[in-house]
XYZ file of N, CA and C in Angstrom:
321
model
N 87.699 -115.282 142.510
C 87.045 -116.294 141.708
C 87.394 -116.079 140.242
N 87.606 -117.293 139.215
C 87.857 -117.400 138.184
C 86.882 -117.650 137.325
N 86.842 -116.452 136.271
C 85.416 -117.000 135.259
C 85.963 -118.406 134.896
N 84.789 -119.157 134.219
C 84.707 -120.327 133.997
C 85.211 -120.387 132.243
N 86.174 -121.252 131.777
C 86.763 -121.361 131.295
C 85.765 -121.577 129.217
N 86.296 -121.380 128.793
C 85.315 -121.745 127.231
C 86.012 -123.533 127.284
N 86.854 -124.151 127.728
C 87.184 -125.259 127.590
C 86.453 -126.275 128.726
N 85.114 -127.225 128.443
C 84.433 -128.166 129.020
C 85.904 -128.675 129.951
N 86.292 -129.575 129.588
C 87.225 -130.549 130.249
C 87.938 -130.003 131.324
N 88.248 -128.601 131.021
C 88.770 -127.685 132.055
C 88.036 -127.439 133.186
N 86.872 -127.052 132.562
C 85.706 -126.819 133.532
C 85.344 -127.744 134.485
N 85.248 -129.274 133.977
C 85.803 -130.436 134.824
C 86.453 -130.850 135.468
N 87.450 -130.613 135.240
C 88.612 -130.577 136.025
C 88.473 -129.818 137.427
N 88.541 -128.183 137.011
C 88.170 -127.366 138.002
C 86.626 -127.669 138.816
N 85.822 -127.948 138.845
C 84.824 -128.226 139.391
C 85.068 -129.311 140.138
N 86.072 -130.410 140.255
C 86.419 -131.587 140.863
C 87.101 -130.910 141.950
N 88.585 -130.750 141.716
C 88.883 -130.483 141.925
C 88.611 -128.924 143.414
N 88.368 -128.211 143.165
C 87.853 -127.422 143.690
C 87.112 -127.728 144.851
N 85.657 -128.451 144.006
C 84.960 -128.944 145.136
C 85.314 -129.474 145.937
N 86.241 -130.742 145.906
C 86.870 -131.817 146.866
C 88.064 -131.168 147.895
N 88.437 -129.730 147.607
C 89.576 -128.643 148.309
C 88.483 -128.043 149.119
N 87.463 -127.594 148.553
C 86.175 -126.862 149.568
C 85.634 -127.742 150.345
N 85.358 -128.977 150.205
C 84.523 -130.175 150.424
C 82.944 -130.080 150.568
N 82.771 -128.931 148.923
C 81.192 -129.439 149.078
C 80.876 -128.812 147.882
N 79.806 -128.860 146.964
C 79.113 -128.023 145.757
C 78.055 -127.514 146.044
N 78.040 -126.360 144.659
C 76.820 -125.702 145.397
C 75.601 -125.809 144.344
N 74.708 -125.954 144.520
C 73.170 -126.162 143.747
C 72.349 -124.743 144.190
N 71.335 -124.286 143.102
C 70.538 -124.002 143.381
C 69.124 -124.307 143.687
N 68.479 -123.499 145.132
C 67.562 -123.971 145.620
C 66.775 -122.929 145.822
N 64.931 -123.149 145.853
C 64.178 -122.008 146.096
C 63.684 -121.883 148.066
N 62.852 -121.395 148.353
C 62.187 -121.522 150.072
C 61.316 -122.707 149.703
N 61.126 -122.921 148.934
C 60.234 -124.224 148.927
C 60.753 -126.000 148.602
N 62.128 -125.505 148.647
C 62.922 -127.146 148.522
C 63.165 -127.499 147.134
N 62.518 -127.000 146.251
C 63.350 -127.087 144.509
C 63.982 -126.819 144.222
N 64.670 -127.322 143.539
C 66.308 -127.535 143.376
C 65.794 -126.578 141.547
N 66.831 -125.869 141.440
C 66.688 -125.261 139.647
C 67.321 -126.455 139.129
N 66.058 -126.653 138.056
C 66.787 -127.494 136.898
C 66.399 -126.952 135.416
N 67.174 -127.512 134.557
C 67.133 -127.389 133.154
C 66.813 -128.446 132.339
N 66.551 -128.448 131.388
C 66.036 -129.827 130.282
C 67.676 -130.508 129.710
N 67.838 -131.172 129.538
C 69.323 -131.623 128.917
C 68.864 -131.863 126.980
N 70.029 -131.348 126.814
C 69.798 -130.439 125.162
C 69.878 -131.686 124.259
N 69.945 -133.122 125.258
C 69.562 -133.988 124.129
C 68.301 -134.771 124.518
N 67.842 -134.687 125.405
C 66.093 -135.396 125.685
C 65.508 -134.614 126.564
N 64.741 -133.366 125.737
C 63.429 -132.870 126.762
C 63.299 -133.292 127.967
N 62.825 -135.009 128.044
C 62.213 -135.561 128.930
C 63.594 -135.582 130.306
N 64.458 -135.190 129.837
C 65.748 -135.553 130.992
C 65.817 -134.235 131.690
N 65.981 -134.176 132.698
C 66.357 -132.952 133.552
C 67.934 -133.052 134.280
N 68.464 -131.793 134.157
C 69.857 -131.447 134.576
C 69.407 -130.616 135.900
N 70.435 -130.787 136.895
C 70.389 -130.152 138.142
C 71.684 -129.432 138.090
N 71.920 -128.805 137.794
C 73.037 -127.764 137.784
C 73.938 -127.732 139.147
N 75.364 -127.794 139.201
C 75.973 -127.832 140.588
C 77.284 -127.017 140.187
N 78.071 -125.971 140.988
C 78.991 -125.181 141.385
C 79.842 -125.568 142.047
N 80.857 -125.195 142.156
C 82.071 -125.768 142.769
C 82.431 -124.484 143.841
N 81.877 -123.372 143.343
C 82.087 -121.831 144.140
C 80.847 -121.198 144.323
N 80.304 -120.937 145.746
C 79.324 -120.155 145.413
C 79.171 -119.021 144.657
N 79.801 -118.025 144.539
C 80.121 -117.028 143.449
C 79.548 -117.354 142.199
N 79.958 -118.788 141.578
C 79.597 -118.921 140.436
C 78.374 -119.302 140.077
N 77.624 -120.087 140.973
C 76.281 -119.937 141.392
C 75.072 -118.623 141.677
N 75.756 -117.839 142.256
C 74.805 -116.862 142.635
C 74.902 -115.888 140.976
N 75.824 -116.104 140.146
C 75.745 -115.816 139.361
C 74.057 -115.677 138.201
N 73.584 -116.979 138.526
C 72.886 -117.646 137.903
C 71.673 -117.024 138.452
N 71.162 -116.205 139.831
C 70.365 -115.856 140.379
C 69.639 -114.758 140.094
N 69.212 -114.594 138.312
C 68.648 -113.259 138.306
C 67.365 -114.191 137.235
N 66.652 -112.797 136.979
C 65.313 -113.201 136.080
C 64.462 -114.561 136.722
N 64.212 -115.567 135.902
C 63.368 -116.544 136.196
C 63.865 -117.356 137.407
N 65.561 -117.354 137.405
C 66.187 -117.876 138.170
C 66.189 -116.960 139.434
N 65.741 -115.952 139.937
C 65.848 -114.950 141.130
C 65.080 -115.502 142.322
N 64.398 -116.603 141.910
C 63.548 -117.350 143.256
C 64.670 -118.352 143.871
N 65.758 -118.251 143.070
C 66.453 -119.311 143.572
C 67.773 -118.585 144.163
N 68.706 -119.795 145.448
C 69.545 -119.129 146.686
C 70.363 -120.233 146.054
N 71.771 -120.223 146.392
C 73.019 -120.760 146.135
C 72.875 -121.969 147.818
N 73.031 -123.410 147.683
C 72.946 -124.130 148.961
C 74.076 -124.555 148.702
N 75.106 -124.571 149.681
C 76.221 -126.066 149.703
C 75.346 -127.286 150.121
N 76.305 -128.534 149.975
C 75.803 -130.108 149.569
C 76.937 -129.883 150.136
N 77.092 -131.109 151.421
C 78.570 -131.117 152.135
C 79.145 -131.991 151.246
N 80.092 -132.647 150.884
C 80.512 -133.336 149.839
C 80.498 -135.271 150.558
N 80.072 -135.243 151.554
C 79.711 -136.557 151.602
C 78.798 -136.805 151.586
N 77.733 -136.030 151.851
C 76.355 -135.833 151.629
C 75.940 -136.169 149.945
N 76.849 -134.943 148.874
C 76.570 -135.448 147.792
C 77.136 -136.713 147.087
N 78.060 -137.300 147.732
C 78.522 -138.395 146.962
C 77.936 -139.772 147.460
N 77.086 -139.715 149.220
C 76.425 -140.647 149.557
C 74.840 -140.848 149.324
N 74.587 -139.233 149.074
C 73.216 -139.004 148.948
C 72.948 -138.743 147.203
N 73.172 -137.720 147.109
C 73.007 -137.503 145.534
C 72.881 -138.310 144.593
N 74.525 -139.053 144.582
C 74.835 -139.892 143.316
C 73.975 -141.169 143.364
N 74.030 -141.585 144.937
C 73.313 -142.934 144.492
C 71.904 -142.787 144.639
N 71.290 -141.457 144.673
C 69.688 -141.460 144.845
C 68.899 -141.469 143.129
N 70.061 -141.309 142.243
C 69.641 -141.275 141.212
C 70.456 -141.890 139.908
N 69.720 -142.427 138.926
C 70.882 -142.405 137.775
C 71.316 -141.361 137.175
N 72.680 -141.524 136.891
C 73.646 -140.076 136.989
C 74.152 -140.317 135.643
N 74.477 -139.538 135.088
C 75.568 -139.284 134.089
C 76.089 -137.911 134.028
N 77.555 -137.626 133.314
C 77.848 -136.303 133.508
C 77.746 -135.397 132.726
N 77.211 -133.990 132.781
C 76.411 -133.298 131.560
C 77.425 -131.957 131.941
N 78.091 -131.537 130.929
C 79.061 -130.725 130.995
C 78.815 -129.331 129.516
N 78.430 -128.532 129.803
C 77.883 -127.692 128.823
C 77.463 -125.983 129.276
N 77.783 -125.305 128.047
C 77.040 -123.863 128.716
C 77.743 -123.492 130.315
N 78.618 -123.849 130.709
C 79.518 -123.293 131.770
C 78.841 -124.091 132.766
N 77.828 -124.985 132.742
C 77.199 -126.023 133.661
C 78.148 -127.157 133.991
N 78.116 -128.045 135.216
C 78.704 -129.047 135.617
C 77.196 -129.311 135.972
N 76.511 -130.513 135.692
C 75.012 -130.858 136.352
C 75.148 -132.514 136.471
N 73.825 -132.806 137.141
C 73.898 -134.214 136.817
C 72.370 -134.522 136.191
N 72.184 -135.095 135.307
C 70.948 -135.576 134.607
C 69.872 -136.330 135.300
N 68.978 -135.868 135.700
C 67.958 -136.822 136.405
C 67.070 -137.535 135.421
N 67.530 -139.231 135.249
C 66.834 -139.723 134.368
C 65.633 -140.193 134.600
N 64.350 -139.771 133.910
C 63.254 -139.930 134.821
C 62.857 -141.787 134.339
N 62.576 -142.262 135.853
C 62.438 -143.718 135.723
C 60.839 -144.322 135.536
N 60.286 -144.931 134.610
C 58.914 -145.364 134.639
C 59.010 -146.810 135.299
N 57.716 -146.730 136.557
C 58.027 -147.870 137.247
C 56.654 -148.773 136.297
């Protein structure tokens, strides 16, 4: 496994890539079905779900606050039938993260 690059776009690249050769990403998840997320560094109110292209680089992420959480694959049709269209998406690329933004919707 390859540390993750200081260049975003790269990191993009490789995370596509990759994933679609593995055919799946990996998220973190706790025993109780929560997915780890983060705030997105331009609206509090937005939440990022963080996703891996290698588990390796994931389990990385599994210490301190984050230690309740396990590395899951997302088969990759799963995430592109389930994921993308269960939510509005945009792509949040930062801090060695590939995530997708969960924009929270007021009905």
């Amino acid at each position: 496994m390859q540390p993750l690059s200081e260049d975003l776009q790269e990191n993009l690249d490789r995370f596509i890539v990759e994933s679609l050769e593995l055919g799946c990403v990996w998220g973190l998840c706790d025993s109780e079905g929560n997915w780890a997320m983060v705030s997105s560094g331009e609206d509090a109110e937005v939440g990022v779900i963080p996703f891996w292209s290698e588990k390796p680089l994931a389990e990385q992420l599994c210490v301190d606050e984050w230690a309740v959480y396990e590395p899951v694959a997302i088969a990759m049709e799963e995430f592109l039938d389930d994921w993308l269209t269960w939510v509005c998406t945009k792509t949040c690329i930062g801090q060695g993260l590939i995530g997708m933004k969960i924009l929270r919707v007021k009905n």
